[in-house]
mmCIF file of C-alpha atoms in Angstrom:
data_model
loop_
_atom_site.group_PDB
_atom_site.id
_atom_site.type_symbol
_atom_site.label_atom_id
_atom_site.label_comp_id
_atom_site.label_asym_id
_atom_site.label_seq_id
_atom_site.Cartn_x
_atom_site.Cartn_y
_atom_site.Cartn_z
ATOM 1 C CA MET A 1 -0.011 0.073 -0.109
ATOM 2 C CA THR A 2 1.505 3.259 -1.113
ATOM 3 C CA SER A 3 0.711 5.977 1.362
ATOM 4 C CA ILE A 4 2.082 9.080 3.273
ATOM 5 C CA GLY A 5 1.460 8.920 6.919
ATOM 6 C CA GLY A 6 -1.090 6.191 6.480
ATOM 7 C CA VAL A 7 -3.002 8.128 3.654
ATOM 8 C CA GLU A 8 -3.058 6.284 0.230
ATOM 9 C CA MET A 9 -1.913 8.119 -2.657
ATOM 10 C CA VAL A 10 -4.692 6.474 -4.568
ATOM 11 C CA ASP A 11 -7.819 5.505 -2.742
ATOM 12 C CA TRP A 12 -8.375 2.156 -4.314
ATOM 13 C CA ASN A 13 -11.527 1.285 -2.324
ATOM 14 C CA LEU A 14 -13.002 4.658 -3.536
ATOM 15 C CA ALA A 15 -12.013 3.750 -7.139
ATOM 16 C CA VAL A 16 -13.929 0.365 -6.880
ATOM 17 C CA ALA A 17 -16.894 1.963 -5.175
ATOM 18 C CA THR A 18 -17.069 4.729 -7.852
ATOM 19 C CA ALA A 19 -16.658 2.521 -10.777
ATOM 20 C CA THR A 20 -19.370 -0.127 -9.408
ATOM 21 C CA ARG A 21 -21.662 2.709 -8.714
ATOM 22 C CA LEU A 22 -21.413 4.335 -12.119
ATOM 23 C CA VAL A 23 -21.193 1.394 -14.391
ATOM 24 C CA ARG A 24 -24.028 0.617 -16.662
ATOM 25 C CA PRO A 25 -26.181 -2.378 -15.765
ATOM 26 C CA GLY A 26 -25.799 -5.423 -17.942
ATOM 27 C CA PRO A 27 -28.483 -7.017 -20.401
ATOM 28 C CA GLU A 28 -31.361 -8.444 -18.824
ATOM 29 C CA VAL A 29 -31.113 -12.342 -18.176
ATOM 30 C CA SER A 30 -32.893 -14.621 -16.032
ATOM 31 C CA ARG A 31 -30.896 -16.399 -13.172
ATOM 32 C CA ASP A 32 -31.014 -19.711 -15.285
ATOM 33 C CA GLN A 33 -29.901 -17.956 -18.230
ATOM 34 C CA ALA A 34 -26.930 -16.548 -16.427
ATOM 35 C CA ARG A 35 -25.989 -19.869 -15.040
ATOM 36 C CA ALA A 36 -26.130 -21.444 -18.643
ATOM 37 C CA VAL A 37 -23.910 -18.507 -20.104
ATOM 38 C CA VAL A 38 -21.301 -18.967 -17.297
ATOM 39 C CA ALA A 39 -21.210 -22.744 -17.731
ATOM 40 C CA GLU A 40 -20.862 -22.294 -21.438
ATOM 41 C CA LEU A 41 -18.127 -19.862 -21.318
ATOM 42 C CA ARG A 42 -16.089 -22.044 -19.033
ATOM 43 C CA ARG A 43 -16.650 -25.039 -21.283
ATOM 44 C CA HIS A 44 -15.424 -22.794 -24.214
ATOM 45 C CA ALA A 45 -12.347 -21.799 -22.375
ATOM 46 C CA LYS A 46 -11.536 -25.418 -21.694
ATOM 47 C CA SER A 47 -12.040 -26.521 -25.329
ATOM 48 C CA SER A 48 -10.188 -23.703 -26.704
ATOM 49 C CA GLU A 49 -6.902 -24.725 -25.138
ATOM 50 C CA GLU A 50 -6.510 -27.740 -27.486
ATOM 51 C CA HIS A 51 -7.672 -25.629 -30.530
ATOM 52 C CA VAL A 52 -5.187 -22.864 -29.808
ATOM 53 C CA ARG A 53 -2.256 -25.119 -29.058
ATOM 54 C CA ALA A 54 -2.777 -27.187 -32.240
ATOM 55 C CA PHE A 55 -3.132 -24.210 -34.464
ATOM 56 C CA THR A 56 -0.346 -22.215 -33.005
ATOM 57 C CA ARG A 57 2.224 -25.225 -32.374
ATOM 58 C CA MET A 58 3.054 -23.535 -29.111
ATOM 59 C CA ALA A 59 3.839 -25.921 -26.308
ATOM 60 C CA VAL A 60 2.933 -24.752 -22.885
ATOM 61 C CA SER A 61 5.880 -24.911 -20.474
ATOM 62 C CA GLY A 62 5.699 -25.270 -16.825
ATOM 63 C CA GLY A 63 2.534 -27.165 -16.625
ATOM 64 C CA PRO A 64 -0.668 -27.097 -18.396
ATOM 65 C CA ALA A 65 -2.422 -23.839 -19.302
ATOM 66 C CA SER A 66 -5.355 -25.003 -17.139
ATOM 67 C CA ASP A 67 -3.072 -24.082 -14.144
ATOM 68 C CA THR A 68 -4.065 -20.545 -14.883
ATOM 69 C CA PRO A 69 -7.619 -19.976 -13.619
ATOM 70 C CA VAL A 70 -10.446 -19.029 -15.865
ATOM 71 C CA LEU A 71 -12.990 -16.604 -13.995
ATOM 72 C CA VAL A 72 -16.193 -15.787 -15.549
ATOM 73 C CA VAL A 73 -17.119 -12.408 -14.030
ATOM 74 C CA ASP A 74 -19.643 -9.567 -14.160
ATOM 75 C CA ARG A 75 -18.674 -5.949 -14.627
ATOM 76 C CA ALA A 76 -18.142 -5.370 -10.969
ATOM 77 C CA GLY A 77 -15.803 -8.392 -10.913
ATOM 78 C CA TRP A 78 -13.926 -7.092 -13.763
ATOM 79 C CA ILE A 79 -13.532 -3.594 -11.978
ATOM 80 C CA ARG A 80 -12.244 -5.254 -8.730
ATOM 81 C CA ALA A 81 -9.723 -7.218 -10.813
ATOM 82 C CA ASN A 82 -8.389 -4.271 -12.790
ATOM 83 C CA VAL A 83 -8.023 -2.289 -9.692
ATOM 84 C CA ALA A 84 -5.983 -4.915 -8.192
ATOM 85 C CA GLY A 85 -3.780 -4.924 -11.199
ATOM 86 C CA PHE A 86 -3.362 -1.278 -11.295
ATOM 87 C CA ARG A 87 -2.452 -1.364 -7.570
ATOM 88 C CA GLN A 88 0.324 -3.820 -8.345
ATOM 89 C CA ILE A 89 1.926 -2.310 -11.506
ATOM 90 C CA LEU A 90 1.797 1.325 -10.263
ATOM 91 C CA LYS A 91 3.413 0.622 -6.902
ATOM 92 C CA PRO A 92 6.814 1.884 -8.062
ATOM 93 C CA LEU A 93 5.520 5.088 -9.727
ATOM 94 C CA LEU A 94 3.348 5.889 -6.728
ATOM 95 C CA GLY A 95 6.378 5.388 -4.494
ATOM 96 C CA LYS A 96 8.198 7.990 -6.336
ATOM 97 C CA VAL A 97 5.323 10.398 -5.927
ATOM 98 C CA GLN A 98 5.133 9.571 -2.241
ATOM 99 C CA ASP A 99 8.817 10.606 -1.847
ATOM 100 C CA ARG A 100 8.220 13.810 -3.758
ATOM 101 C CA ARG A 101 5.210 14.997 -1.812
ATOM 102 C CA GLY A 102 6.742 13.741 1.607
ATOM 103 C CA GLY A 103 9.112 16.486 1.369
ATOM 104 C CA LEU A 104 6.597 19.175 0.781
ATOM 105 C CA SER A 105 4.986 21.158 3.348
ATOM 106 C CA GLY A 106 1.335 19.779 3.842
ATOM 107 C CA GLY A 107 2.279 16.607 1.968
ATOM 108 C CA ALA A 108 0.000 14.271 3.950
ATOM 109 C CA VAL A 109 -2.888 16.586 3.433
ATOM 110 C CA LEU A 110 -2.015 16.778 -0.253
ATOM 111 C CA GLY A 111 -1.860 13.084 -0.376
ATOM 112 C CA ALA A 112 -5.315 12.602 1.278
ATOM 113 C CA VAL A 113 -7.065 14.840 -0.946
ATOM 114 C CA GLY A 114 -5.139 13.625 -4.028
ATOM 115 C CA GLY A 115 -5.960 10.129 -3.186
ATOM 116 C CA LYS A 116 -9.596 10.760 -3.029
ATOM 117 C CA VAL A 117 -9.617 12.563 -6.319
ATOM 118 C CA THR A 118 -7.371 10.101 -8.135
ATOM 119 C CA GLY A 119 -9.762 7.308 -6.815
ATOM 120 C CA VAL A 120 -12.894 8.955 -8.222
ATOM 121 C CA GLU A 121 -11.227 9.727 -11.573
ATOM 122 C CA LEU A 122 -9.939 6.056 -11.842
ATOM 123 C CA GLY A 123 -13.280 4.713 -10.946
ATOM 124 C CA MET A 124 -15.000 6.896 -13.563
ATOM 125 C CA LEU A 125 -12.502 5.576 -16.395
ATOM 126 C CA LEU A 126 -13.044 2.076 -15.129
ATOM 127 C CA SER A 127 -16.810 2.338 -15.200
ATOM 128 C CA PHE A 128 -16.652 3.382 -18.939
ATOM 129 C CA LEU A 129 -14.393 0.468 -19.827
ATOM 130 C CA ALA A 130 -16.082 -2.128 -17.697
ATOM 131 C CA SER A 131 -19.058 -2.329 -20.106
ATOM 132 C CA ARG A 132 -16.778 -2.742 -23.080
ATOM 133 C CA VAL A 133 -14.223 -5.244 -22.392
ATOM 134 C CA LEU A 134 -15.247 -8.880 -23.530
ATOM 135 C CA GLY A 135 -12.396 -10.772 -21.968
ATOM 136 C CA GLN A 136 -8.824 -10.134 -20.661
ATOM 137 C CA TYR A 137 -5.630 -12.108 -19.739
ATOM 138 C CA GLU A 138 -4.427 -10.520 -16.607
ATOM 139 C CA THR A 139 -0.706 -10.628 -16.567
ATOM 140 C CA PHE A 140 0.282 -9.083 -13.366
ATOM 141 C CA ALA A 141 -2.609 -9.032 -10.947
ATOM 142 C CA PRO A 142 -1.920 -10.557 -7.636
ATOM 143 C CA SER A 143 -3.825 -13.648 -6.429
ATOM 144 C CA THR A 144 -6.656 -13.237 -3.808
ATOM 145 C CA ARG A 145 -9.230 -15.425 -2.270
ATOM 146 C CA GLU A 146 -11.870 -13.762 -4.364
ATOM 147 C CA LEU A 147 -9.990 -13.465 -7.478
ATOM 148 C CA PRO A 148 -7.573 -16.381 -7.615
ATOM 149 C CA GLY A 149 -4.431 -16.291 -10.111
ATOM 150 C CA SER A 150 -1.669 -18.745 -10.820
ATOM 151 C CA PRO A 151 1.395 -18.848 -8.667
ATOM 152 C CA GLY A 152 3.467 -17.200 -11.295
ATOM 153 C CA GLY A 153 0.832 -14.439 -12.027
ATOM 154 C CA GLY A 154 -1.935 -14.554 -14.435
ATOM 155 C CA ARG A 155 -5.588 -15.390 -14.855
ATOM 156 C CA LEU A 156 -8.135 -15.339 -17.585
ATOM 157 C CA LEU A 157 -11.129 -13.181 -17.364
ATOM 158 C CA LEU A 158 -14.388 -13.492 -19.488
ATOM 159 C CA VAL A 159 -16.916 -10.852 -18.870
ATOM 160 C CA ALA A 160 -20.273 -12.645 -19.264
ATOM 161 C CA PRO A 161 -22.588 -9.602 -19.381
ATOM 162 C CA ASN A 162 -20.635 -7.910 -21.992
ATOM 163 C CA ILE A 163 -20.325 -11.003 -24.212
ATOM 164 C CA VAL A 164 -24.155 -11.412 -23.993
ATOM 165 C CA HIS A 165 -24.584 -7.615 -24.819
ATOM 166 C CA VAL A 166 -22.395 -7.781 -27.885
ATOM 167 C CA GLU A 167 -23.831 -11.021 -29.204
ATOM 168 C CA ARG A 168 -27.272 -9.502 -28.993
ATOM 169 C CA GLU A 169 -26.278 -6.247 -30.624
ATOM 170 C CA LEU A 170 -24.554 -7.912 -33.488
ATOM 171 C CA ASP A 171 -27.454 -10.575 -33.724
ATOM 172 C CA VAL A 172 -25.041 -13.516 -34.040
ATOM 173 C CA ALA A 173 -25.259 -17.130 -33.019
ATOM 174 C CA PRO A 174 -24.469 -17.022 -29.214
ATOM 175 C CA HIS A 175 -22.563 -20.423 -29.240
ATOM 176 C CA ASP A 176 -20.352 -19.478 -32.045
ATOM 177 C CA PHE A 177 -19.618 -15.883 -30.529
ATOM 178 C CA ARG A 178 -18.755 -17.205 -27.126
ATOM 179 C CA LEU A 179 -16.427 -19.619 -28.518
ATOM 180 C CA TRP A 180 -14.847 -17.165 -30.819
ATOM 181 C CA VAL A 181 -14.280 -14.783 -27.816
ATOM 182 C CA ALA A 182 -12.734 -17.571 -25.858
ATOM 183 C CA LEU A 183 -10.257 -18.535 -28.530
ATOM 184 C CA HIS A 184 -8.998 -14.926 -28.606
ATOM 185 C CA GLU A 185 -8.468 -14.829 -24.814
ATOM 186 C CA GLU A 186 -7.039 -18.353 -24.716
ATOM 187 C CA THR A 187 -4.458 -17.347 -27.214
ATOM 188 C CA HIS A 188 -3.226 -14.727 -24.782
ATOM 189 C CA ARG A 189 -2.971 -17.115 -22.038
ATOM 190 C CA THR A 190 -0.984 -19.604 -24.184
ATOM 191 C CA GLN A 191 1.320 -16.848 -25.218
ATOM 192 C CA PHE A 192 2.352 -16.219 -21.689
ATOM 193 C CA THR A 193 2.353 -19.748 -20.494
ATOM 194 C CA ALA A 194 4.244 -21.019 -23.612
ATOM 195 C CA VAL A 195 6.904 -18.216 -23.621
ATOM 196 C CA PRO A 196 8.604 -18.238 -20.122
ATOM 197 C CA TRP A 197 10.408 -14.914 -20.569
ATOM 198 C CA LEU A 198 7.498 -12.780 -21.867
ATOM 199 C CA ARG A 199 5.867 -11.829 -18.698
ATOM 200 C CA ASP A 200 9.035 -10.640 -17.069
ATOM 201 C CA HIS A 201 9.987 -8.723 -20.363
ATOM 202 C CA ILE A 202 6.670 -6.869 -20.571
ATOM 203 C CA GLU A 203 6.712 -6.025 -16.975
ATOM 204 C CA SER A 204 10.326 -4.652 -17.064
ATOM 205 C CA GLU A 205 9.377 -2.451 -19.984
ATOM 206 C CA ILE A 206 6.261 -1.148 -18.190
ATOM 207 C CA GLN A 207 8.334 -0.360 -15.287
ATOM 208 C CA ALA A 208 11.039 1.243 -17.138
ATOM 209 C CA PHE A 209 8.316 3.425 -18.814
ATOM 210 C CA LEU A 210 6.948 4.217 -15.416
ATOM 211 C CA GLY A 211 10.417 4.945 -14.029
ATOM 212 C CA GLU A 212 10.929 7.723 -16.641
ATOM 213 C CA THR A 213 7.785 9.457 -15.742
ATOM 214 C CA ASP A 214 7.982 13.085 -14.531
ATOM 215 C CA VAL A 215 6.309 12.943 -11.222
ATOM 216 C CA ASP A 216 6.314 16.720 -10.565
ATOM 217 C CA PRO A 217 2.675 17.267 -9.545
ATOM 218 C CA ALA A 218 2.343 20.529 -11.231
ATOM 219 C CA THR A 219 3.689 19.144 -14.562
ATOM 220 C CA LEU A 220 1.335 16.167 -14.480
ATOM 221 C CA LEU A 221 -1.640 18.307 -13.697
ATOM 222 C CA GLU A 222 -0.730 20.721 -16.646
ATOM 223 C CA ARG A 223 -0.378 17.785 -19.060
ATOM 224 C CA VAL A 224 -3.719 16.309 -18.018
ATOM 225 C CA ARG A 225 -5.283 19.631 -18.109
ATOM 226 C CA GLU A 226 -4.209 19.922 -21.751
ATOM 227 C CA ALA A 227 -5.770 16.733 -22.525
ATOM 228 C CA VAL A 228 -9.182 17.745 -20.869
ATOM 229 C CA GLN A 229 -9.157 21.036 -22.683
ATOM 230 C CA SER A 230 -8.483 19.424 -26.083
ATOM 231 C CA LEU A 231 -11.571 17.138 -25.518
ATOM 232 C CA SER A 232 -13.949 19.616 -23.935
ATOM 233 C CA GLY A 233 -13.542 22.489 -26.420
ATOM 234 C CA GLY A 234 -10.653 24.510 -25.019
ATOM 235 C CA ARG A 235 -9.573 24.897 -28.541
ATOM 236 C CA PRO A 236 -11.886 24.364 -31.506
ATOM 237 C CA ALA A 237 -11.627 21.118 -33.358
ATOM 238 C CA GLU A 238 -10.679 22.736 -36.438
ATOM 239 C CA GLU A 239 -7.639 24.498 -34.740
ATOM 240 C CA ARG A 240 -6.481 21.317 -33.158
ATOM 241 C CA ASP A 241 -6.650 19.484 -36.310
ATOM 242 C CA GLU A 242 -4.688 22.032 -38.161
ATOM 243 C CA ALA A 243 -2.151 22.355 -35.430
ATOM 244 C CA ASP A 244 -1.061 18.804 -35.139
ATOM 245 C CA GLY A 245 -2.954 16.874 -37.886
ATOM 246 C CA ARG A 246 -4.321 14.485 -35.305
ATOM 247 C CA GLY A 247 -6.760 16.233 -32.959
ATOM 248 C CA ALA A 248 -6.745 15.552 -29.349
ATOM 249 C CA PRO A 249 -3.597 13.690 -27.743
ATOM 250 C CA SER A 250 -4.210 10.788 -25.568
ATOM 251 C CA ILE A 251 -2.928 10.859 -21.918
ATOM 252 C CA ILE A 252 -0.205 8.471 -22.834
ATOM 253 C CA GLU A 253 1.091 10.854 -25.609
ATOM 254 C CA LEU A 254 1.028 13.709 -23.181
ATOM 255 C CA VAL A 255 3.283 12.240 -20.548
ATOM 256 C CA GLN A 256 6.125 11.006 -22.612
ATOM 257 C CA THR A 257 9.893 11.941 -22.266
ATOM 258 C CA PRO A 258 12.287 11.044 -25.086
ATOM 259 C CA ALA A 259 13.346 7.845 -23.225
ATOM 260 C CA GLN A 260 9.656 6.982 -22.737
ATOM 261 C CA ARG A 261 8.971 7.279 -26.503
ATOM 262 C CA GLU A 262 11.594 4.647 -27.113
ATOM 263 C CA ILE A 263 10.158 2.242 -24.480
ATOM 264 C CA LEU A 264 6.653 2.995 -25.820
ATOM 265 C CA ALA A 265 7.684 1.893 -29.315
ATOM 266 C CA ARG A 266 8.916 -1.307 -28.142
ATOM 267 C CA LEU A 267 5.857 -1.877 -26.035
ATOM 268 C CA THR A 268 3.671 -0.841 -28.878
ATOM 269 C CA ALA A 269 5.251 -3.311 -31.156
ATOM 270 C CA ALA A 270 4.901 -6.064 -28.512
ATOM 271 C CA MET A 271 1.462 -5.426 -27.880
ATOM 272 C CA SER A 272 0.503 -5.173 -31.484
ATOM 273 C CA LEU A 273 2.128 -8.618 -31.985
ATOM 274 C CA LEU A 274 0.328 -10.111 -29.194
ATOM 275 C CA GLU A 275 -3.153 -8.745 -30.026
ATOM 276 C CA GLY A 276 -2.724 -9.273 -33.736
ATOM 277 C CA HIS A 277 -1.659 -12.881 -33.118
ATOM 278 C CA ALA A 278 -4.809 -13.456 -30.830
ATOM 279 C CA ASP A 279 -6.961 -12.067 -33.763
ATOM 280 C CA TYR A 280 -5.112 -14.156 -36.384
ATOM 281 C CA VAL A 281 -5.641 -17.430 -34.191
ATOM 282 C CA MET A 282 -9.308 -16.828 -33.347
ATOM 283 C CA ASP A 283 -10.123 -16.383 -37.123
ATOM 284 C CA GLY A 284 -7.709 -19.168 -38.249
ATOM 285 C CA VAL A 285 -9.185 -21.779 -35.825
ATOM 286 C CA GLY A 286 -12.772 -20.415 -36.472
ATOM 287 C CA PRO A 287 -13.779 -22.195 -39.690
ATOM 288 C CA GLU A 288 -13.373 -25.513 -38.126
ATOM 289 C CA VAL A 289 -15.231 -24.890 -34.843
ATOM 290 C CA VAL A 290 -17.183 -21.608 -35.362
ATOM 291 C CA PRO A 291 -19.394 -21.947 -38.404
ATOM 292 C CA SER A 292 -20.370 -18.399 -38.590
ATOM 293 C CA VAL A 293 -16.852 -16.896 -37.933
ATOM 294 C CA ALA A 294 -16.991 -14.917 -41.270
ATOM 295 C CA GLU A 295 -20.384 -13.144 -40.213
ATOM 296 C CA ILE A 296 -19.024 -12.667 -36.641
ATOM 297 C CA ARG A 297 -15.778 -11.015 -38.007
ATOM 298 C CA GLU A 298 -17.438 -8.702 -40.310
ATOM 299 C CA LYS A 299 -20.031 -7.384 -37.797
ATOM 300 C CA PHE A 300 -17.467 -7.161 -35.064
ATOM 301 C CA GLN A 301 -14.996 -5.238 -37.086
ATOM 302 C CA LYS A 302 -17.680 -2.671 -38.035
ATOM 303 C CA ARG A 303 -18.652 -2.366 -34.212
ATOM 304 C CA ARG A 304 -14.946 -2.203 -33.170
ATOM 305 C CA ALA A 305 -14.234 0.559 -35.579
ATOM 306 C CA SER A 306 -17.146 2.696 -34.609
ATOM 307 C CA GLY A 307 -17.838 4.824 -31.426
ATOM 308 C CA ALA A 308 -21.268 5.049 -29.775
ATOM 309 C CA GLY A 309 -21.076 8.792 -29.959
ATOM 310 C CA ARG A 310 -18.947 11.900 -29.815
ATOM 311 C CA LEU A 311 -18.247 11.351 -25.912
ATOM 312 C CA ASP A 312 -17.407 7.742 -26.568
ATOM 313 C CA GLN A 313 -14.993 8.629 -29.301
ATOM 314 C CA ALA A 314 -13.349 11.348 -27.208
ATOM 315 C CA LEU A 315 -12.848 8.970 -24.376
ATOM 316 C CA ARG A 316 -11.320 6.355 -26.609
ATOM 317 C CA LYS A 317 -9.009 8.968 -27.883
ATOM 318 C CA LEU A 318 -8.004 10.179 -24.338
ATOM 319 C CA LEU A 319 -7.470 6.655 -23.034
ATOM 320 C CA GLY A 320 -5.542 5.602 -26.290
ATOM 321 C CA LEU A 321 -8.072 3.051 -27.284
ATOM 322 C CA ASP A 322 -7.803 4.082 -30.800
ATOM 323 C CA ALA A 323 -4.145 3.120 -30.654
ATOM 324 C CA LYS A 324 -5.270 -0.295 -29.383
ATOM 325 C CA LEU A 325 -7.532 -0.731 -32.402
ATOM 326 C CA ARG A 326 -4.475 -0.025 -34.686
ATOM 327 C CA GLN A 327 -2.749 -2.835 -32.640
ATOM 328 C CA TYR A 328 -5.244 -5.325 -33.634
ATOM 329 C CA ARG A 329 -5.160 -4.461 -37.304
ATOM 330 C CA ASP A 330 -1.512 -3.792 -37.878
ATOM 331 C CA GLY A 331 -0.538 -6.903 -35.626
ATOM 332 C CA GLU A 332 -2.816 -9.230 -37.372
ATOM 333 C CA ARG A 333 -1.380 -8.137 -40.802
ATOM 334 C CA PHE A 334 2.198 -8.516 -39.482
ATOM 335 C CA VAL A 335 1.302 -12.337 -38.377
ATOM 336 C CA ARG A 336 -0.659 -13.112 -41.512
ATOM 337 C CA ALA A 337 2.254 -11.757 -43.828
ATOM 338 C CA VAL A 338 4.974 -13.547 -41.846
ATOM 339 C CA VAL A 339 3.042 -17.036 -41.666
ATOM 340 C CA ASN A 340 2.335 -16.754 -45.416
ATOM 341 C CA GLN A 341 6.010 -16.240 -46.148
ATOM 342 C CA VAL A 342 7.797 -18.679 -43.696
ATOM 343 C CA GLY A 343 5.030 -20.794 -42.295
ATOM 344 C CA MET A 344 3.775 -21.107 -38.646
ATOM 345 C CA ASP A 345 7.114 -22.597 -37.408
ATOM 346 C CA GLY A 346 8.935 -19.798 -39.021
ATOM 347 C CA PHE A 347 6.743 -17.348 -37.457
ATOM 348 C CA ASN A 348 7.212 -18.837 -33.907
ATOM 349 C CA ARG A 349 10.769 -17.768 -33.937
ATOM 350 C CA VAL A 350 9.326 -14.468 -32.813
ATOM 351 C CA TRP A 351 9.023 -16.059 -29.313
ATOM 352 C CA THR A 352 12.720 -17.132 -29.117
ATOM 353 C CA SER A 353 13.835 -14.010 -26.919
ATOM 354 C CA PRO A 354 13.074 -10.256 -26.565
ATOM 355 C CA ASN A 355 15.626 -9.783 -29.405
ATOM 356 C CA THR A 356 13.314 -11.603 -31.827
ATOM 357 C CA LEU A 357 10.221 -9.656 -31.109
ATOM 358 C CA PRO A 358 9.430 -7.243 -34.104
ATOM 359 C CA THR A 359 10.249 -3.512 -33.871
ATOM 360 C CA LYS A 360 7.602 -1.159 -34.355
ATOM 361 C CA ALA A 361 8.965 -0.348 -37.833
ATOM 362 C CA GLU A 362 8.766 -4.118 -38.611
ATOM 363 C CA ILE A 363 5.166 -4.417 -37.549
ATOM 364 C CA SER A 364 4.501 -2.306 -40.605
ATOM 365 C CA LYS A 365 7.037 -4.179 -42.848
ATOM 366 C CA PRO A 366 7.000 -7.801 -41.999
ATOM 367 C CA ALA A 367 9.509 -8.622 -44.716
ATOM 368 C CA GLU A 368 12.020 -6.723 -42.789
ATOM 369 C CA TRP A 369 11.441 -8.937 -39.619
ATOM 370 C CA VAL A 370 11.688 -12.189 -41.834
ATOM 371 C CA ALA A 371 15.027 -10.995 -43.324
ATOM 372 C CA ARG A 372 16.536 -9.901 -39.908
ATOM 373 C CA VAL A 373 15.491 -12.916 -37.776
ATOM 374 C CA HIS A 374 15.505 -15.631 -40.338
ATOM 375 C CA ARG A 375 18.859 -14.506 -42.083
ATOM 376 C CA LYS A 376 20.537 -14.311 -38.617
ATOM 377 C CA ALA A 377 19.314 -17.567 -37.458
ATOM 378 C CA ASP A 378 19.940 -19.484 -40.675
ATOM 379 C CA SER A 379 23.505 -17.916 -41.164
#
């Protein structure tokens, strides 16, 4: 727990309470329907293991993938799980802020007020996301009695109400859609259980990024204010577009130092690979086990690319979710191009070490990755 004089820098309990209070209710289902959905998602998570391993040819090391718990949760459960994950990964950064504030006059009071404010703000963001996430492989969250994880970290979450909501919205076959989602998330679980170094590598990159963060409160406040003003009309949209060609920046873009930009480029490439690989696998396995996969993909792509409204689009930009959508698209193109050129076994050289991960430039130019990794390996 990161605190000053016993006062938490982030009021995590308030974040959970705020998000749980603000999150939209899920779709209407009877108790029996809810039980049936949960049971089916658990079955699909289990059956997906064999499908994904066979298609990817990735052997899970250190025990079967089933050692990683599969949790079918509601929106409140997803919120609690992600607060626990944030709490874990942000400990070093919050420690730096604590040290900075501890030397200021009235630092404890600032910490108390800031913790409440930050807790509310985090809760508001999580309430927005909690109704949109279908599933998630949690890599770093600690295990608790309520939300168990594997000894080495990791658990698979499937958010039942969101899956039901989207399958109804798209008007697709529920059985097929639920299995299709499970295939995507199982691919993420296979990535981290079959590649022993991957978790530590991603965590070290995240911590390096956070370690470079400017923790001066005034600077951070100014940068966040810039983001809010760009979304709330502080400058006309036309002026923003003419000034930078992109419109409002995301929070992640506003807090970057030169060193962070280098780290973020590596992280972006890695996450593009992981997300694109999961999309490639779910569609590659699909035709054999998901009869309506083509219809699901077409409808889902249209939904993924569009926002529900102006506020939704603004929040997506602020949170960097537009960048995540590009990761799915660009990463899938990279995987497909490499597999087409060198086959699945040739692609799997990407998992050899951090040095064989694609660079951000190589994500856009797969042939350059093939030339670098295969020429070096075969020479």
